[in-house]
Amino acid sequence: MSCVVLVTACFAPVDERDGGVIGGGAGGGVVGGGVAAGGTAGGSTGGGTAGGAAGGVTGGGTAGGATGGGPACRSDAQCGAGELCYDCGASSECAEGCSQTRPCPRGTQCVMVTQVCLRCPCPQSRCEAPACVDVDGDGYLPQQCQGIPGGDCAPLDPFIHPGARENCTNGRDDNCNGLVDMADPSCARLCGPLPTCTSVSDCNLGTTTCGSTGCCESCPVLSPPLCQMGQCASPPAPNPMSGCMLDVRCIPCGPCPAVYQPVCAQLERGDARTFQNRCHATTGGATIIHEGVCARGEGLACTFNPGSCPAGTYCRDACPECDAAIFRCTQSGACVNDSDCPAGVQPPPPMTCANGTVAPMRCVNNACVRRCDP
């Protein structure tokens, strides 16, 4: 194989059948390096370099070649969709490319490029969406096309196109006007006098919730349960998903002082309820989370969106022993288990134990402290 002066490495895609290097056909040269391949002798099937009958420049990649860094490979089958395995001499890498035996993903086509690369790997093809074809069948051409209708900002998604209804809560520009969700005027008009929202914490917790249209909507009103003798209605807790204060239950109640020294406690799995005092909470079977009333939004689900917790709260594992998959918003600084620490606040300063180790953080009386192991 011979190289032109500008090319620092010559190579070609690896043949999946035998690991050899494919040169060119009757009118082609080395397909990876942009170098004319000549000669009349063909390569062997056991891994040799196949020659071309009338060499020519096929070139490849963008100017300067690919950035490299793809995974090592021995055949195209080891590369991802829209990639080929390129033999770089001392090594081989996966890089963008397509061929007759490695078609492009659905909705795209294989485009050959003709620039000469200066380093390896050197992609000579890539998968692209057809420039002016309505691939997704939504009646709109891609934005770069001329003509009407046009302006499809997602040419492979049939649900996104000009004129589509903006979904106000999915984080996408559904109608291709450059405005996402509540920034779109159609969403603001949809809410009318109601506040707009992206999560329940944007609404008035307890009375309104964030609806599917991105507007704060009124919570349903439910009557408290009729409790039997020896039971009392618990304080309400926010519905973890909607934020509506509707979760009232019948819990055991006994003789407790009438003094008001509120505590925030959980009945199960991280809910948050403000009890009148410790006696009312423990008699009802609740676990104290922290002194004082529950913070705004405490108890809301945050498993999939830790940043949705209101100010002054953090997202924690609500009940590691019962279900590690449930995360709830909890007042910063409060903890129930050692795993909660540092509980959404700056951790306590390091403390060295007698054996020279750093004291681990422990949850003691609903606060995170440094404590040496006994």
Coordinates of C-alpha atoms in Angstrom, one line a residue:
M1 CA 0.0 0.0 0.0
S2 CA 1.3 3.5 -0.8
C3 CA 0.3 6.8 0.8
V4 CA 0.3 10.4 -0.5
V5 CA 2.5 12.8 1.4
L6 CA -0.3 14.5 3.3
V7 CA -1.6 11.3 4.9
T8 CA 0.1 10.3 8.1
A9 CA -1.7 6.9 8.4
C10 CA -3.4 4.7 5.8
F11 CA -6.1 2.2 6.7
A12 CA -9.4 0.8 5.6
P13 CA -12.5 -0.6 7.3
V14 CA -12.1 -4.1 8.7
D15 CA -13.9 -6.8 6.7
E16 CA -16.3 -8.6 9.1
R17 CA -15.9 -11.9 7.2
D18 CA -12.2 -12.5 7.6
G19 CA -10.7 -9.5 9.5
G20 CA -8.8 -8.3 6.4
V21 CA -8.8 -4.9 4.8
I22 CA -11.1 -4.0 2.0
G23 CA -9.4 -1.9 -0.7
G24 CA -11.6 -1.0 -3.5
G25 CA -13.6 -2.4 -6.4
A26 CA -13.0 -2.1 -10.0
G27 CA -13.0 1.6 -9.8
G28 CA -12.2 2.3 -6.2
G29 CA -9.2 2.7 -4.0
V30 CA -8.6 2.3 -0.3
V31 CA -12.0 3.3 1.1
G32 CA -10.8 4.7 4.4
G33 CA -7.8 6.9 3.7
G34 CA -8.6 8.9 0.7
V35 CA -5.6 7.4 -1.2
A36 CA -5.7 6.0 -4.7
A37 CA -5.3 2.3 -4.7
G38 CA -3.8 0.6 -7.7
G39 CA -2.5 -2.7 -8.9
T40 CA -4.1 -5.6 -10.4
A41 CA -3.5 -8.3 -7.8
G42 CA -6.4 -9.1 -5.5
G43 CA -6.1 -9.7 -1.8
S44 CA -6.4 -13.1 -0.2
T45 CA -9.5 -14.0 1.7
G46 CA -7.5 -14.8 4.8
G47 CA -6.8 -11.2 5.8
G48 CA -4.7 -9.6 3.0
T49 CA -5.3 -6.2 1.4
A50 CA -7.6 -6.3 -1.6
G51 CA -6.3 -4.3 -4.5
G52 CA -8.3 -2.3 -7.0
A53 CA -8.2 -2.7 -10.7
A54 CA -8.1 1.0 -11.5
G55 CA -7.4 2.8 -8.3
G56 CA -9.0 6.1 -7.4
V57 CA -9.4 8.5 -4.5
T58 CA -12.5 7.9 -2.4
G59 CA -11.4 10.0 0.5
G60 CA -13.2 10.2 3.8
G61 CA -14.2 11.9 6.9
T62 CA -14.2 15.5 7.7
A63 CA -11.1 17.6 7.1
G64 CA -8.4 16.6 9.5
G65 CA -10.0 13.2 10.2
A66 CA -12.0 12.0 13.2
T67 CA -11.1 12.9 16.7
G68 CA -10.5 9.2 17.5
G69 CA -11.0 7.7 20.9
G70 CA -13.5 5.1 19.9
P71 CA -13.4 1.6 21.5
A72 CA -11.0 -1.0 20.1
C73 CA -12.5 -3.4 17.6
R74 CA -11.8 -6.3 15.3
S75 CA -14.9 -6.2 13.2
D76 CA -17.8 -3.9 12.3
A77 CA -20.1 -6.0 14.4
Q78 CA -18.4 -4.8 17.6
C79 CA -19.3 -1.2 16.8
G80 CA -22.5 0.7 17.5
A81 CA -25.2 1.8 15.0
G82 CA -23.8 4.2 12.4
E83 CA -20.2 3.1 13.1
L84 CA -17.6 1.0 11.3
C85 CA -14.4 -0.6 12.6
Y86 CA -11.4 1.2 11.1
D87 CA -7.9 -0.5 10.9
C88 CA -5.3 2.1 12.0
G89 CA -2.3 -0.2 11.7
A90 CA -1.1 -0.6 15.2
S91 CA -4.7 -0.4 16.5
S92 CA -8.3 -0.2 15.3
E93 CA -11.2 2.0 16.4
C94 CA -14.9 2.4 16.0
A95 CA -15.8 5.6 14.3
E96 CA -18.8 7.0 12.4
G97 CA -19.5 5.3 9.1
C98 CA -21.9 3.1 7.1
S99 CA -21.7 0.6 4.2
Q100 CA -23.9 -1.8 2.3
T101 CA -23.4 -4.4 5.0
R102 CA -23.8 -1.9 7.8
P103 CA -26.9 0.2 7.0
C104 CA -27.9 3.3 8.9
P105 CA -30.5 3.5 11.6
R106 CA -34.1 3.9 10.5
G107 CA -34.9 7.3 9.1
T108 CA -31.3 8.1 8.0
Q109 CA -29.3 7.4 4.9
C110 CA -25.7 6.7 4.2
V111 CA -23.8 9.7 2.8
M112 CA -20.3 9.3 1.4
V113 CA -17.8 12.2 1.9
T114 CA -14.8 12.9 -0.3
Q115 CA -12.4 14.8 1.8
V116 CA -8.9 13.5 2.3
C117 CA -8.1 12.8 6.0
L118 CA -4.8 13.5 7.7
R119 CA -5.0 11.1 10.5
C120 CA -6.6 7.8 11.5
P121 CA -9.4 6.8 11.9
C122 CA -10.8 8.4 8.8
P123 CA -14.5 8.0 8.4
Q124 CA -15.5 8.2 4.8
S125 CA -19.3 7.9 5.3
R126 CA -21.9 8.9 7.9
C127 CA -25.6 8.5 8.6
E128 CA -27.7 11.6 8.0
A129 CA -31.4 12.3 7.8
P130 CA -32.5 13.0 4.2
A131 CA -32.2 16.7 3.7
C132 CA -35.6 17.4 2.3
V133 CA -37.7 14.3 2.8
D134 CA -40.6 14.0 5.3
V135 CA -39.1 11.0 6.9
D136 CA -41.5 10.9 10.0
G137 CA -44.6 11.4 7.8
D138 CA -46.0 14.4 9.8
G139 CA -46.4 16.5 6.7
Y140 CA -43.5 18.9 7.4
L141 CA -40.0 19.1 5.9
P142 CA -36.9 19.7 8.0
Q143 CA -36.2 23.3 8.9
Q144 CA -33.3 23.7 6.4
C145 CA -35.5 22.9 3.4
Q146 CA -37.2 25.4 1.1
G147 CA -40.9 25.3 0.4
I148 CA -44.1 25.0 2.3
P149 CA -44.9 23.3 4.6
G150 CA -41.5 23.3 6.3
G151 CA -39.8 24.1 9.6
D152 CA -39.9 20.6 11.2
C153 CA -37.4 20.9 14.1
A154 CA -37.5 17.1 14.8
P155 CA -37.6 15.4 11.4
L156 CA -37.6 11.9 12.9
D157 CA -40.4 12.5 15.4
P158 CA -43.9 12.6 14.0
F159 CA -45.3 14.3 17.1
I160 CA -43.1 17.4 16.9
H161 CA -43.7 19.8 14.1
P162 CA -45.1 23.3 13.4
G163 CA -48.7 23.5 14.4
A164 CA -48.5 20.7 17.0
R165 CA -50.0 21.4 20.4
E166 CA -47.4 22.4 22.9
N167 CA -47.2 19.9 25.8
C168 CA -46.6 22.2 28.7
T169 CA -44.8 19.8 31.0
N170 CA -42.5 17.5 28.8
G171 CA -39.5 19.8 28.5
R172 CA -39.6 19.8 24.7
D173 CA -40.5 22.3 22.0
D174 CA -43.4 20.5 20.5
N175 CA -44.5 23.1 18.0
C176 CA -41.0 24.1 16.8
N177 CA -41.4 27.8 17.7
G178 CA -38.3 27.9 19.8
L179 CA -40.2 28.1 23.1
V180 CA -40.4 25.2 25.6
D181 CA -43.3 24.4 27.9
M182 CA -44.5 27.3 30.0
A183 CA -42.4 29.8 27.9
D184 CA -44.8 29.1 25.1
P185 CA -47.6 31.7 25.0
S186 CA -50.1 28.9 24.3
C187 CA -49.4 27.4 27.7
A188 CA -49.7 30.7 29.5
R189 CA -53.0 31.3 27.8
L190 CA -54.1 27.9 28.8
C191 CA -53.7 28.6 32.5
G192 CA -55.6 31.9 32.3
P193 CA -55.6 33.5 35.8
L194 CA -54.1 30.4 37.4
P195 CA -50.4 30.3 38.1
T196 CA -48.1 28.2 35.9
C197 CA -46.0 25.4 37.3
T198 CA -43.4 22.8 36.5
S199 CA -43.7 20.9 39.8
V200 CA -46.1 20.7 42.8
S201 CA -43.8 22.9 44.8
D202 CA -44.7 25.8 42.5
C203 CA -48.3 25.7 43.7
N204 CA -50.0 26.4 47.0
L205 CA -49.3 23.2 48.7
G206 CA -52.3 21.7 50.4
T207 CA -54.9 23.6 48.3
T208 CA -53.6 23.5 44.7
T209 CA -51.5 21.0 42.7
C210 CA -49.7 21.2 39.3
G211 CA -51.9 19.7 36.7
S212 CA -51.0 18.0 33.5
T213 CA -51.4 21.2 31.5
G214 CA -48.7 23.0 33.6
C215 CA -51.2 25.0 35.6
C216 CA -51.9 25.1 39.3
E217 CA -55.3 23.5 39.9
S218 CA -57.5 23.1 42.9
C219 CA -57.1 20.1 45.1
P220 CA -60.1 17.8 45.6
V221 CA -61.8 18.1 49.0
L222 CA -62.3 14.9 51.0
S223 CA -64.0 14.5 54.3
P224 CA -62.0 13.2 57.2
P225 CA -62.6 9.6 58.2
L226 CA -65.0 8.5 61.0
C227 CA -62.7 7.1 63.7
Q228 CA -63.7 4.4 66.2
M229 CA -63.6 4.7 70.0
G230 CA -60.0 5.1 71.1
Q231 CA -58.9 6.5 67.8
C232 CA -58.3 10.0 66.6
A233 CA -57.8 11.6 63.2
S234 CA -54.2 12.1 62.5
P235 CA -52.8 15.4 61.3
P236 CA -52.9 15.6 57.5
A237 CA -49.8 14.8 55.3
P238 CA -49.2 15.9 51.8
N239 CA -50.0 13.5 49.1
P240 CA -46.4 12.7 47.9
M241 CA -47.2 13.2 44.2
S242 CA -49.8 16.0 44.2
G243 CA -49.0 17.9 47.4
C244 CA -52.7 18.0 48.3
M245 CA -53.2 17.7 52.1
L246 CA -55.7 14.9 52.0
D247 CA -54.0 12.0 53.8
V248 CA -55.9 11.9 57.1
R249 CA -56.0 8.6 59.0
C250 CA -57.3 7.1 62.2
I251 CA -54.6 6.5 64.8
P252 CA -54.6 5.4 68.4
C253 CA -54.8 8.2 70.9
G254 CA -54.6 8.3 74.6
P255 CA -54.2 10.8 77.5
C256 CA -51.7 13.4 76.4
P257 CA -51.0 16.9 77.7
A258 CA -52.8 19.7 75.8
V259 CA -49.5 21.7 75.5
Y260 CA -48.5 22.8 72.0
Q261 CA -44.9 21.7 71.4
P262 CA -45.1 20.7 67.7
V263 CA -43.0 17.9 66.2
C264 CA -42.8 16.7 62.6
A265 CA -43.2 12.9 62.5
Q266 CA -43.8 10.2 60.0
L267 CA -46.4 7.4 60.3
E268 CA -44.8 5.3 57.5
R269 CA -42.3 5.5 54.7
G270 CA -41.4 9.1 55.0
D271 CA -44.7 11.0 55.2
A272 CA -44.5 14.2 57.2
R273 CA -47.2 15.3 59.7
T274 CA -47.1 18.1 62.3
F275 CA -48.3 16.6 65.6
Q276 CA -49.3 18.7 68.6
N277 CA -46.5 17.3 70.7
R278 CA -44.3 14.2 71.1
C279 CA -46.9 12.4 73.1
H280 CA -49.5 12.6 70.4
A281 CA -47.0 11.5 67.8
T282 CA -45.6 8.5 69.7
T283 CA -49.0 7.4 71.0
G284 CA -50.2 7.3 67.4
G285 CA -47.3 5.2 66.3
A286 CA -45.4 7.9 64.5
T287 CA -41.6 8.3 64.3
I288 CA -40.3 11.8 65.2
I289 CA -38.3 13.4 62.3
H290 CA -37.5 16.7 64.0
E291 CA -38.7 19.2 66.5
G292 CA -41.1 21.9 65.3
V293 CA -43.6 22.0 62.5
C294 CA -42.9 20.2 59.2
A295 CA -41.3 22.3 56.6
R296 CA -43.2 23.5 53.5
G297 CA -43.4 20.6 51.1
E298 CA -41.9 18.0 53.5
G299 CA -43.0 14.6 52.5
L300 CA -43.2 15.2 48.7
A301 CA -41.8 12.6 46.4
C302 CA -38.4 13.5 44.9
T303 CA -37.1 10.1 43.7
F304 CA -36.9 11.2 40.1
N305 CA -36.3 14.9 40.6
P306 CA -34.2 15.8 43.6
G307 CA -34.1 19.4 42.6
S308 CA -37.9 19.7 43.0
C309 CA -37.8 19.9 46.8
P310 CA -38.8 23.4 48.2
A311 CA -36.2 25.6 49.8
G312 CA -35.1 24.5 53.2
T313 CA -35.6 20.8 52.4
Y314 CA -33.4 18.1 50.8
C315 CA -34.2 14.8 49.0
R316 CA -33.5 11.8 51.3
D317 CA -34.2 8.1 51.4
A318 CA -37.4 8.1 53.4
C319 CA -37.2 4.5 54.7
P320 CA -34.0 2.6 54.0
E321 CA -35.2 -0.5 55.9
C322 CA -38.6 -0.8 54.2
D323 CA -38.1 0.5 50.7
A324 CA -34.8 2.0 49.4
A325 CA -36.5 3.3 46.3
I326 CA -38.6 5.9 48.0
F327 CA -37.1 9.4 48.4
R328 CA -39.0 12.3 50.0
C329 CA -38.3 16.0 50.7
T330 CA -37.2 16.5 54.4
Q331 CA -36.2 19.6 56.3
S332 CA -32.5 20.3 56.0
G333 CA -30.6 19.2 59.1
A334 CA -33.1 16.5 60.1
C335 CA -32.2 12.8 59.9
V336 CA -33.7 9.5 60.8
N337 CA -30.9 7.1 59.8
D338 CA -27.2 7.3 59.7
S339 CA -27.4 7.2 55.9
D340 CA -29.3 10.5 55.9
C341 CA -26.3 12.4 57.1
P342 CA -25.2 15.1 56.4
A343 CA -28.9 15.7 55.9
G344 CA -28.7 18.4 53.3
V345 CA -26.5 20.7 55.3
Q346 CA -22.8 21.3 55.7
P347 CA -21.4 18.1 57.4
P348 CA -19.9 18.5 60.9
P349 CA -16.2 19.1 61.0
P350 CA -13.9 16.0 61.0
M351 CA -13.0 14.5 64.4
T352 CA -10.2 12.1 65.0
C353 CA -10.8 9.1 67.2
A354 CA -8.4 7.5 69.7
N355 CA -7.4 4.9 67.1
G356 CA -6.4 7.6 64.6
T357 CA -9.4 7.2 62.3
V358 CA -11.9 9.9 61.4
A359 CA -15.1 9.6 63.3
P360 CA -18.0 8.7 61.0
M361 CA -21.2 10.7 60.9
R362 CA -24.1 9.3 62.9
C363 CA -27.7 10.3 63.2
V364 CA -28.3 11.1 66.9
N365 CA -31.6 12.6 68.1
N366 CA -32.5 13.5 64.5
A367 CA -29.2 15.4 64.1
C368 CA -26.0 14.5 62.3
V369 CA -23.0 14.3 64.6
R370 CA -19.5 12.9 64.5
R371 CA -19.2 9.9 66.8
C372 CA -16.4 7.4 67.3
D373 CA -17.2 3.7 67.1
P374 CA -17.1 2.0 70.5

